[in-house]
Structures are given as C-alpha cells and as structure tokens.
Amino acid sequence: MPNLIKIVRGARDLLPPEIETWNFVEALVRDLFRAYNFQEIRTPILEDLQLFQRSIGQETDIVSKEMFAWHEGPSVEQELERAWIKQYRDRYTDINFQVRVSDKASVDILAKAGGVFHIIELTNRVNRDAVQRLRHCGKLWASTPGKDPNVKLALAAPASAVVGLADAELEEIELQRLSVELEDPQWLALRPENTAGVVRAYIEHALWERPGLQRFYYIGPQFRRERPQKGRYRQFYQIGAEVIGPPSAGSESPAVDAEILEMLAALLDRLGIKGWTLELNSVGCANDRPKYLETLRAALESVVHTMCADCQRRVQTNPLRVLDCKVLQDQPIIEKLPRQSDYLDENCRAHFAEVQKILTALGVPFVLNHRLVRGLDYYTRTAFEFTHGALGAQNAILGGGRYDGLSEALGGPPAPGIGFSIGEDRLVMILQESAAALAKPPDVYIASLGAGMNVHAALLARELRSQAVIVTVGDETFKLKKSLETASKTGARFALIVGENEVSSGRFALKNLGTGEQVSVVRTQIAGLVKPRG
Ligand code: HAM
C-alpha cells in the first residue's frame, strides 16, 4: 500500500463545524471594522525577503529563525556550470559533472584533454580555501587504486572573483576565467505577518496621495517556522488592521491609538469573550531610544554573564529583547533593570498620557506593563497586547502598536502608523465552547422514497433554498428507516418525505425530528414551517 500523505507539521485543516466559528468571527469583524471606516486590503502571501528583514528586523526570532524563504532563479552552481560549458567544453572529451572521487569527496567536473584527466572545480571565490580543497581532491584521486595518478587541476571562476592570490600559490593549477556576472539571487518569503506588506503597498501605490488617513483591515494566513504547540502553528491566521498616513492627516494623534484599542475591546465584548486583559506600554521613539539603550546596556554589563544564553546574545544584538525573557532565574535581574518609561522624551510621555486618558474616559480597562517590548523591531511609542487566561502558555490573543518610522525604513515618505493583528486561531479557540451553538445544521432533510423521486426532491430543494432554507437531500434508494436515521445524523430539525403519493397529491409529510410530531403540509407552507424563528 502506498504511504499516506499527511498534512505538513504545524498546519491545520479547518473542518465543519469548527469552520462555522471562523466564518462567524470574520463576518462580525467585517461588520464592526466597517463601522470604524476600515476597508479591506489584500496583499500577497509571497513577498521579497528583504521586506521583512528591513521592517521586522534581522535579529528578531521571526526573521532570524522562523522564515519560510528560498531564492529564485538558478543557483550560483548552475550559473557557473552553464558559463563553463559555453566557454570550455570544446577543449575536453568524456565530460562528467559531480563525480565522486572518494566516500567523502566529489568534484564538480571530471573531463579528459589530450588523454589526461582534469579535475575542474567551479567556485565563485578563488582563495586559499578553494585551492586547498582542489589539491585535496587531486590527492584523493591520485591515491585511489585503479585511478590514473597523472591528473591535472583547474579552478573555474568568474573573472571578477580572481583576486588576492599570487601566481605562485596556484602553481600547477590552471585558472579558467568565466565571463559571468553573478547576480544576487532574489529571496522570496512566505509572509510571517501582514504589516510590512501593507506598508509596502502604501508606498508602492503612493497611497499618501489619497485624502486623509488610510485605514485598512486584512484577514489571511501567515507563516512562521515555530515549534508547533497549542495555539502556535506554522500556518496561522491573522485578522489585522492598520491606520497610516502623513503626519498632516493626524496619523500621530493619540486619539487614533485610543480608537483602535476601544475598537478591539468592543470586538471582544461583541464576541462575548470575557476575562481579557489589555497590557499597555510605550516603547519610546527614535529620539529617546538611544539614551535608554545605552543605560540598559550599561546596567546589563555587570549581570549579563549570570543570565541565560539567549539574553547574553540579545545584549549584543537587541538589548530590548532581554526584557521579554521568560527564563525564571533571569526574572529578578530583569525587574531591577532601568525602565523605558523613565526615559521617554517629553513628546512620547505626553502622547502616552493622552492615550491612557482617552481609554479611561471610554471605560476601556488596561494595565501598564513596562516590560512589554513585542517581538518585532518596528515599534515606537504605544505597544500593546490583549491576553487571555484560557490560552495557556501562548496567551496573547492579539498584539500591535505604533510604527512611526517604518515607512521611511522601507524607502517611503514619513507615514506614522498604528495597527494590530489578532491571532484568529487563538480567538476561535476561546470561542470554541459556544461553537455548537454557532454551527448551522440543515433546516430540513428531504427523504426521497422510491424510484423517480430524486428529481422531485431536487426540484423541492431548489425551491426551498431560494427561500434561504438550508436543505440536505437523501437518495431514492434509501428506505424510510434509513432516511430518518440519516436525517438525524445530519442534525436536521425536520425531515420532509417525498414519495409517489406525496408528489401526486401535492401534500407532504413533514416530521419534526426533535419532537417526533408529523404534519401533512402543502408545498407553499414548507419554507415557513422549517425556517428557524428569530
Ligand atoms: P505578533 O505579536 O507577532 O504581531 O502577532 C500577532 C498575533 O498573532 C499574536 O498575538 C498571536 O495571537 C498570533 N500569532 C503569532 N504567531 C502565531 C503562531 N505561530 N500561531 C498562532 N498564532 C500566532 C504581528 O504580527 C504584528 N504584525 C501586529 C501589528 C499590526 N503591529 C502593528 N500592526
């Protein structure tokens, strides 16, 4: 038997009835976001890897460890091989590519010229390492029993790559200069998040030329090569929104931050999700960040050797991330580190105070968390997460914040912005308890009984569906008992019996599968009786 092909690690099939909860959430979200004047944007799942390197940051876990990325076009090896064939193949006979010379080594090209074997290595860098590798292969070849020890060596490389080696160092090695310019291959990536794509689209389509602030929302899959566990997947879904625009349109206003947070609170309330916590922080801006980083680095200098390996690395790459460390032993040290909130400049302090003032006036509860730094580098000023106890270790339902310098970092005009992304998988997980109530079983199961009845069942089904009745249909070969059993299994509330007598008389037996009660009805009454009320 052939092996079963299984779903890839960290991906999920979303099946009925769970999918009903997803659709319910998405319909509600679209409705609510429209009321706040957001419009949908769809950006590609595939983007240039550099987009994420320059926005999320090279040193973040997402970019350094979790990207699904690959390069497009021919590899360096393929391009070198092609150039070599064009320029050199005529000199040789018996040309073979990728030939093993021992268990441990293979050579790029083995060919004959004047009856002598030549080992030719393709390289894009002619340096001592390349020379040594080639000599090593030559020796392996010559010392292998049965192989002709009289072998010649050649290095083939782009003409521009031959630098910094004295002729003497090449001695008996022939240098074959390839006329090929190796272009940097384009690296593509599956998007790990959607903010970078939205800002790229904002810049690419000059959306700042449109009046006012741009207010976008998106719903779609994202990809991160994380270790899968409950609430953490490699393909997961986000519902997000971004507000972005020139400062003159009010994009920096704390009122926008507060509006977004109020909208999120309203969304969770409307979904009936209780027990969430809004954690809020200000991570400062380009003006006050350097001073804070300097102080943080200085404070870490004397203690970092006692911290976990990740923190030791983070001090070098991005000290802010130390504040995010979850290792138990490091917590007392982190608690004593200087806080960003004490280093905010006057503008950031006033901005953050105003956000809090509006939230308090609106009755949106929040807690300040001075250690909230988020896992992406683009954030400035307001940063937030909504957490929920029911989620366990991965307790963030959503996260977001301001990214006032992101557009400029991607080569665009000044365009401060703020946004959030909800982990839809996690949101649905919280809602799952009420999923049964959300699932929509059919209103009626049409039991066609006897030869020729499938046609009549199909006609009736079409009629009912045009009146928004959810219908599922049986098969004329089923006996009555089997039909009623199948009807119950589908969860239908009614079974409608369509047999020869019913069709000729125009009266049908309608059985309430909950109560067992059965009534005889005419065609035009059916829809009104089976549709759920309210
Ligand atoms: P993030 O914090 O990386 O932010 O992700 C937002 C949410 O996506 C998380 O709170 C979580 O619910 C969900 N999430 C993240 N990774 C996974 C995963 N592997 N499996 C399941 N759910 C996951 C962002 O992505 C930013 N783009 C948010 C943003 C928008 N900031 C400004 N605008």
Short mmCIF file of N, CA and C in Angstrom, two decimals, residues 381-505:
data_model
loop_
_atom_site.label_atom_id
_atom_site.label_comp_id
_atom_site.label_asym_id
_atom_site.label_seq_id
_atom_site.Cartn_x
_atom_site.Cartn_y
_atom_site.Cartn_z
N ARG A 381 6.68 54.14 20.44
CA ARG A 381 5.61 54.63 21.33
C ARG A 381 4.64 53.51 21.78
N THR A 382 3.34 53.66 21.49
CA THR A 382 2.35 52.73 22.06
C THR A 382 2.56 51.29 21.58
N ALA A 383 2.67 50.37 22.53
CA ALA A 383 2.72 48.94 22.20
C ALA A 383 1.74 48.23 23.12
N PHE A 384 1.05 47.22 22.59
CA PHE A 384 0.02 46.59 23.43
C PHE A 384 -0.19 45.13 23.07
N GLU A 385 -0.75 44.41 24.02
CA GLU A 385 -1.20 43.04 23.76
C GLU A 385 -2.49 42.82 24.54
N PHE A 386 -3.39 42.02 23.99
CA PHE A 386 -4.55 41.55 24.74
C PHE A 386 -4.27 40.09 25.07
N THR A 387 -4.31 39.76 26.34
CA THR A 387 -4.03 38.38 26.74
C THR A 387 -5.30 37.75 27.32
N HIS A 388 -5.28 36.40 27.37
CA HIS A 388 -6.44 35.69 27.90
C HIS A 388 -5.99 34.43 28.59
N GLY A 389 -6.47 34.24 29.81
CA GLY A 389 -6.04 33.10 30.63
C GLY A 389 -6.32 31.75 30.00
N ALA A 390 -7.40 31.65 29.19
CA ALA A 390 -7.80 30.34 28.65
C ALA A 390 -6.79 29.80 27.64
N LEU A 391 -5.84 30.64 27.21
CA LEU A 391 -4.95 30.21 26.13
C LEU A 391 -3.71 29.46 26.60
N GLY A 392 -3.43 29.46 27.92
CA GLY A 392 -2.24 28.75 28.41
C GLY A 392 -0.98 29.54 28.09
N ALA A 393 0.10 28.81 27.73
CA ALA A 393 1.40 29.46 27.57
C ALA A 393 1.39 30.53 26.47
N GLN A 394 0.70 30.25 25.37
CA GLN A 394 0.63 31.23 24.28
C GLN A 394 -0.58 32.10 24.55
N ASN A 395 -0.45 33.07 25.48
CA ASN A 395 -1.66 33.70 25.99
C ASN A 395 -2.05 35.01 25.27
N ALA A 396 -1.30 35.41 24.23
CA ALA A 396 -1.65 36.66 23.54
C ALA A 396 -2.68 36.39 22.46
N ILE A 397 -3.87 37.00 22.61
CA ILE A 397 -4.87 36.88 21.54
C ILE A 397 -4.47 37.78 20.39
N LEU A 398 -3.85 38.90 20.73
CA LEU A 398 -3.51 39.85 19.68
C LEU A 398 -2.40 40.76 20.17
N GLY A 399 -1.72 41.40 19.23
CA GLY A 399 -0.68 42.34 19.60
C GLY A 399 -0.59 43.43 18.56
N GLY A 400 -0.03 44.56 18.97
CA GLY A 400 0.12 45.64 18.00
C GLY A 400 0.82 46.83 18.60
N GLY A 401 0.77 47.91 17.84
CA GLY A 401 1.39 49.14 18.32
C GLY A 401 1.69 50.09 17.17
N ARG A 402 2.39 51.18 17.56
CA ARG A 402 2.78 52.21 16.57
C ARG A 402 4.05 51.81 15.85
N TYR A 403 4.17 52.29 14.62
CA TYR A 403 5.41 52.07 13.86
C TYR A 403 5.69 53.34 13.06
N ASP A 404 6.04 54.40 13.79
CA ASP A 404 6.12 55.73 13.16
C ASP A 404 7.25 55.87 12.15
N GLY A 405 8.28 55.00 12.22
CA GLY A 405 9.40 55.15 11.29
C GLY A 405 9.45 54.08 10.21
N LEU A 406 8.45 53.21 10.17
CA LEU A 406 8.53 52.04 9.28
C LEU A 406 8.52 52.43 7.80
N SER A 407 7.63 53.33 7.43
CA SER A 407 7.55 53.72 6.02
C SER A 407 8.91 54.23 5.54
N GLU A 408 9.54 55.08 6.36
CA GLU A 408 10.85 55.63 5.95
C GLU A 408 11.90 54.52 5.88
N ALA A 409 11.84 53.58 6.79
CA ALA A 409 12.82 52.47 6.77
C ALA A 409 12.67 51.65 5.49
N LEU A 410 11.48 51.67 4.90
CA LEU A 410 11.26 50.91 3.67
C LEU A 410 11.37 51.80 2.43
N GLY A 411 11.92 53.01 2.63
CA GLY A 411 12.16 53.89 1.48
C GLY A 411 10.97 54.76 1.13
N GLY A 412 9.97 54.86 1.99
CA GLY A 412 8.78 55.68 1.72
C GLY A 412 8.85 57.02 2.42
N PRO A 413 7.80 57.81 2.29
CA PRO A 413 7.76 59.12 2.94
C PRO A 413 7.42 58.95 4.43
N PRO A 414 7.57 60.03 5.22
CA PRO A 414 7.14 59.91 6.62
C PRO A 414 5.66 59.53 6.66
N ALA A 415 5.34 58.43 7.33
CA ALA A 415 3.95 57.97 7.39
C ALA A 415 3.76 57.18 8.68
N PRO A 416 3.62 57.91 9.79
CA PRO A 416 3.40 57.20 11.05
C PRO A 416 2.17 56.30 10.94
N GLY A 417 2.18 55.22 11.70
CA GLY A 417 1.05 54.29 11.64
C GLY A 417 0.89 53.53 12.93
N ILE A 418 -0.25 52.91 13.04
CA ILE A 418 -0.50 52.04 14.20
C ILE A 418 -1.44 50.93 13.75
N GLY A 419 -1.29 49.76 14.33
CA GLY A 419 -2.16 48.65 13.95
C GLY A 419 -2.07 47.51 14.92
N PHE A 420 -2.76 46.45 14.59
CA PHE A 420 -2.76 45.26 15.45
C PHE A 420 -3.02 44.05 14.59
N SER A 421 -2.69 42.89 15.10
CA SER A 421 -3.10 41.63 14.47
C SER A 421 -3.62 40.69 15.54
N ILE A 422 -4.79 40.14 15.24
CA ILE A 422 -5.40 39.17 16.14
C ILE A 422 -5.00 37.78 15.66
N GLY A 423 -4.60 36.90 16.56
CA GLY A 423 -4.37 35.51 16.18
C GLY A 423 -5.74 34.84 16.07
N GLU A 424 -6.22 34.64 14.84
CA GLU A 424 -7.59 34.15 14.67
C GLU A 424 -7.74 32.74 15.23
N ASP A 425 -6.68 31.93 15.08
CA ASP A 425 -6.74 30.56 15.62
C ASP A 425 -7.02 30.60 17.13
N ARG A 426 -6.32 31.55 17.79
CA ARG A 426 -6.47 31.63 19.25
C ARG A 426 -7.83 32.19 19.63
N LEU A 427 -8.30 33.16 18.85
CA LEU A 427 -9.62 33.74 19.12
C LEU A 427 -10.69 32.66 19.00
N VAL A 428 -10.59 31.86 17.94
CA VAL A 428 -11.57 30.79 17.71
C VAL A 428 -11.49 29.76 18.84
N MET A 429 -10.25 29.51 19.29
CA MET A 429 -10.07 28.53 20.37
C MET A 429 -10.87 28.95 21.62
N ILE A 430 -10.82 30.25 21.91
CA ILE A 430 -11.55 30.76 23.07
C ILE A 430 -13.05 30.62 22.85
N LEU A 431 -13.46 30.81 21.60
CA LEU A 431 -14.90 30.76 21.30
C LEU A 431 -15.44 29.35 21.15
N GLN A 432 -14.52 28.38 21.09
CA GLN A 432 -14.94 27.02 20.75
C GLN A 432 -16.07 26.47 21.62
N GLU A 433 -16.07 26.88 22.89
CA GLU A 433 -17.10 26.32 23.78
C GLU A 433 -18.50 26.57 23.25
N SER A 434 -18.68 27.74 22.61
CA SER A 434 -20.03 28.04 22.11
C SER A 434 -20.17 27.64 20.64
N ALA A 435 -19.17 26.88 20.13
CA ALA A 435 -19.18 26.54 18.70
C ALA A 435 -20.44 25.77 18.31
N ALA A 436 -20.88 24.89 19.21
CA ALA A 436 -22.05 24.07 18.88
C ALA A 436 -23.24 24.97 18.59
N ALA A 437 -23.36 26.05 19.38
CA ALA A 437 -24.48 26.96 19.19
C ALA A 437 -24.36 27.70 17.86
N LEU A 438 -23.10 27.88 17.42
CA LEU A 438 -22.89 28.64 16.18
C LEU A 438 -23.04 27.78 14.93
N ALA A 439 -22.80 26.47 15.11
CA ALA A 439 -22.86 25.59 13.95
C ALA A 439 -24.28 25.59 13.38
N LYS A 440 -24.38 25.60 12.06
CA LYS A 440 -25.71 25.66 11.45
C LYS A 440 -26.06 24.34 10.79
N PRO A 441 -26.77 23.44 11.45
CA PRO A 441 -27.20 22.21 10.79
C PRO A 441 -28.29 22.54 9.78
N PRO A 442 -28.59 21.60 8.87
CA PRO A 442 -29.65 21.90 7.89
C PRO A 442 -31.01 22.08 8.58
N ASP A 443 -31.86 22.90 7.96
CA ASP A 443 -33.23 23.05 8.49
C ASP A 443 -34.03 21.80 8.18
N VAL A 444 -33.81 21.26 6.97
CA VAL A 444 -34.66 20.14 6.56
C VAL A 444 -33.87 19.13 5.72
N TYR A 445 -34.20 17.86 5.99
CA TYR A 445 -33.63 16.77 5.20
C TYR A 445 -34.74 16.24 4.31
N ILE A 446 -34.51 16.21 3.00
CA ILE A 446 -35.55 15.71 2.11
C ILE A 446 -35.32 14.22 1.86
N ALA A 447 -36.27 13.42 2.34
CA ALA A 447 -36.17 11.97 2.18
C ALA A 447 -36.95 11.56 0.93
N SER A 448 -36.24 11.29 -0.15
CA SER A 448 -36.93 10.85 -1.37
C SER A 448 -37.09 9.33 -1.29
N LEU A 449 -38.30 8.87 -1.48
CA LEU A 449 -38.57 7.43 -1.29
C LEU A 449 -39.10 6.82 -2.57
N GLY A 450 -38.32 5.95 -3.19
CA GLY A 450 -38.80 5.22 -4.36
C GLY A 450 -38.27 5.77 -5.68
N ALA A 451 -38.30 4.89 -6.68
CA ALA A 451 -37.74 5.23 -7.99
C ALA A 451 -38.37 6.49 -8.57
N GLY A 452 -37.54 7.32 -9.17
CA GLY A 452 -38.03 8.53 -9.84
C GLY A 452 -38.19 9.72 -8.91
N MET A 453 -37.95 9.52 -7.60
CA MET A 453 -38.22 10.60 -6.64
C MET A 453 -37.06 11.60 -6.49
N ASN A 454 -35.83 11.20 -6.93
CA ASN A 454 -34.69 12.13 -6.82
C ASN A 454 -34.98 13.45 -7.55
N VAL A 455 -35.65 13.35 -8.70
CA VAL A 455 -35.95 14.55 -9.47
C VAL A 455 -36.85 15.48 -8.66
N HIS A 456 -37.90 14.91 -8.05
CA HIS A 456 -38.85 15.74 -7.29
C HIS A 456 -38.19 16.34 -6.07
N ALA A 457 -37.30 15.56 -5.44
CA ALA A 457 -36.58 16.07 -4.27
C ALA A 457 -35.70 17.24 -4.69
N ALA A 458 -35.03 17.09 -5.85
CA ALA A 458 -34.15 18.16 -6.31
C ALA A 458 -34.94 19.44 -6.60
N LEU A 459 -36.13 19.29 -7.20
CA LEU A 459 -36.95 20.46 -7.50
C LEU A 459 -37.39 21.17 -6.22
N LEU A 460 -37.84 20.36 -5.25
CA LEU A 460 -38.28 20.93 -3.98
C LEU A 460 -37.13 21.63 -3.26
N ALA A 461 -35.95 20.97 -3.28
CA ALA A 461 -34.78 21.54 -2.61
C ALA A 461 -34.45 22.90 -3.21
N ARG A 462 -34.51 22.97 -4.55
CA ARG A 462 -34.19 24.25 -5.20
C ARG A 462 -35.17 25.34 -4.78
N GLU A 463 -36.42 24.96 -4.73
CA GLU A 463 -37.46 25.92 -4.33
C GLU A 463 -37.21 26.45 -2.91
N LEU A 464 -36.92 25.51 -2.00
CA LEU A 464 -36.74 25.89 -0.59
C LEU A 464 -35.46 26.73 -0.42
N ARG A 465 -34.39 26.31 -1.10
CA ARG A 465 -33.12 27.05 -0.95
C ARG A 465 -33.27 28.49 -1.44
N SER A 466 -34.12 28.69 -2.46
CA SER A 466 -34.31 30.05 -2.95
C SER A 466 -35.01 30.90 -1.88
N GLN A 467 -35.58 30.24 -0.88
CA GLN A 467 -36.22 30.98 0.23
C GLN A 467 -35.35 30.92 1.48
N ALA A 468 -34.00 30.72 1.27
CA ALA A 468 -33.00 30.74 2.35
C ALA A 468 -33.17 29.61 3.37
N VAL A 469 -33.75 28.50 2.94
CA VAL A 469 -33.83 27.33 3.82
C VAL A 469 -32.58 26.49 3.57
N ILE A 470 -31.96 25.98 4.66
CA ILE A 470 -30.78 25.12 4.49
C ILE A 470 -31.29 23.69 4.32
N VAL A 471 -30.96 23.12 3.15
CA VAL A 471 -31.55 21.83 2.78
C VAL A 471 -30.46 20.81 2.52
N THR A 472 -30.69 19.56 2.94
CA THR A 472 -29.83 18.47 2.51
C THR A 472 -30.74 17.36 2.00
N VAL A 473 -30.26 16.65 0.97
CA VAL A 473 -31.14 15.73 0.27
C VAL A 473 -30.63 14.30 0.36
N GLY A 474 -31.56 13.31 0.52
CA GLY A 474 -31.19 11.90 0.57
C GLY A 474 -31.15 11.27 -0.83
N ASP A 475 -31.44 9.98 -0.88
CA ASP A 475 -31.42 9.30 -2.18
C ASP A 475 -32.63 8.36 -2.26
N GLU A 476 -33.22 8.24 -3.46
CA GLU A 476 -34.46 7.48 -3.62
C GLU A 476 -34.30 6.00 -3.29
N THR A 477 -33.06 5.49 -3.23
CA THR A 477 -32.88 4.06 -2.91
C THR A 477 -32.98 3.80 -1.40
N PHE A 478 -32.90 4.87 -0.58
CA PHE A 478 -32.97 4.68 0.87
C PHE A 478 -34.39 4.30 1.28
N LYS A 479 -34.48 3.34 2.19
CA LYS A 479 -35.78 3.03 2.79
C LYS A 479 -36.11 4.11 3.82
N LEU A 480 -37.38 4.16 4.26
CA LEU A 480 -37.79 5.22 5.19
C LEU A 480 -36.93 5.24 6.46
N LYS A 481 -36.69 4.03 7.01
CA LYS A 481 -35.95 3.97 8.28
C LYS A 481 -34.54 4.58 8.10
N LYS A 482 -33.88 4.17 7.04
CA LYS A 482 -32.53 4.67 6.79
C LYS A 482 -32.55 6.19 6.55
N SER A 483 -33.57 6.67 5.84
CA SER A 483 -33.70 8.11 5.58
C SER A 483 -33.79 8.89 6.88
N LEU A 484 -34.65 8.40 7.80
CA LEU A 484 -34.84 9.14 9.04
C LEU A 484 -33.58 9.10 9.91
N GLU A 485 -32.89 7.96 9.88
CA GLU A 485 -31.63 7.87 10.63
C GLU A 485 -30.60 8.85 10.08
N THR A 486 -30.51 8.88 8.75
CA THR A 486 -29.54 9.80 8.11
C THR A 486 -29.90 11.23 8.44
N ALA A 487 -31.20 11.54 8.39
CA ALA A 487 -31.65 12.91 8.70
C ALA A 487 -31.19 13.31 10.09
N SER A 488 -31.36 12.39 11.06
CA SER A 488 -30.96 12.71 12.44
C SER A 488 -29.46 12.94 12.52
N LYS A 489 -28.69 12.11 11.80
CA LYS A 489 -27.23 12.27 11.84
C LYS A 489 -26.77 13.62 11.31
N THR A 490 -27.46 14.16 10.33
CA THR A 490 -27.04 15.46 9.79
C THR A 490 -27.38 16.59 10.75
N GLY A 491 -28.21 16.28 11.76
CA GLY A 491 -28.60 17.32 12.71
C GLY A 491 -29.80 18.13 12.22
N ALA A 492 -30.41 17.72 11.10
CA ALA A 492 -31.56 18.46 10.56
C ALA A 492 -32.69 18.50 11.59
N ARG A 493 -33.44 19.62 11.58
CA ARG A 493 -34.55 19.72 12.54
C ARG A 493 -35.81 19.05 11.99
N PHE A 494 -35.94 18.99 10.64
CA PHE A 494 -37.12 18.39 10.04
C PHE A 494 -36.73 17.38 8.97
N ALA A 495 -37.59 16.40 8.75
CA ALA A 495 -37.46 15.53 7.58
C ALA A 495 -38.73 15.70 6.74
N LEU A 496 -38.54 15.84 5.44
CA LEU A 496 -39.68 16.02 4.54
C LEU A 496 -39.74 14.80 3.64
N ILE A 497 -40.89 14.12 3.63
CA ILE A 497 -40.96 12.88 2.88
C ILE A 497 -41.54 13.12 1.49
N VAL A 498 -40.77 12.67 0.49
CA VAL A 498 -41.17 12.87 -0.90
C VAL A 498 -41.29 11.51 -1.58
N GLY A 499 -42.52 10.97 -1.61
CA GLY A 499 -42.78 9.71 -2.28
C GLY A 499 -43.79 9.93 -3.40
N GLU A 500 -44.13 8.84 -4.09
CA GLU A 500 -45.04 8.97 -5.23
C GLU A 500 -46.38 9.59 -4.83
N ASN A 501 -46.96 9.11 -3.70
CA ASN A 501 -48.27 9.63 -3.24
C ASN A 501 -48.21 11.12 -2.96
N GLU A 502 -47.12 11.52 -2.26
CA GLU A 502 -46.97 12.93 -1.89
C GLU A 502 -46.93 13.80 -3.14
N VAL A 503 -46.10 13.34 -4.13
CA VAL A 503 -45.94 14.15 -5.34
C VAL A 503 -47.28 14.27 -6.07
N SER A 504 -48.03 13.15 -6.17
CA SER A 504 -49.29 13.24 -6.93
C SER A 504 -50.36 14.02 -6.17
N SER A 505 -50.36 13.94 -4.81
CA SER A 505 -51.41 14.67 -4.07
C SER A 505 -51.02 16.11 -3.78
#
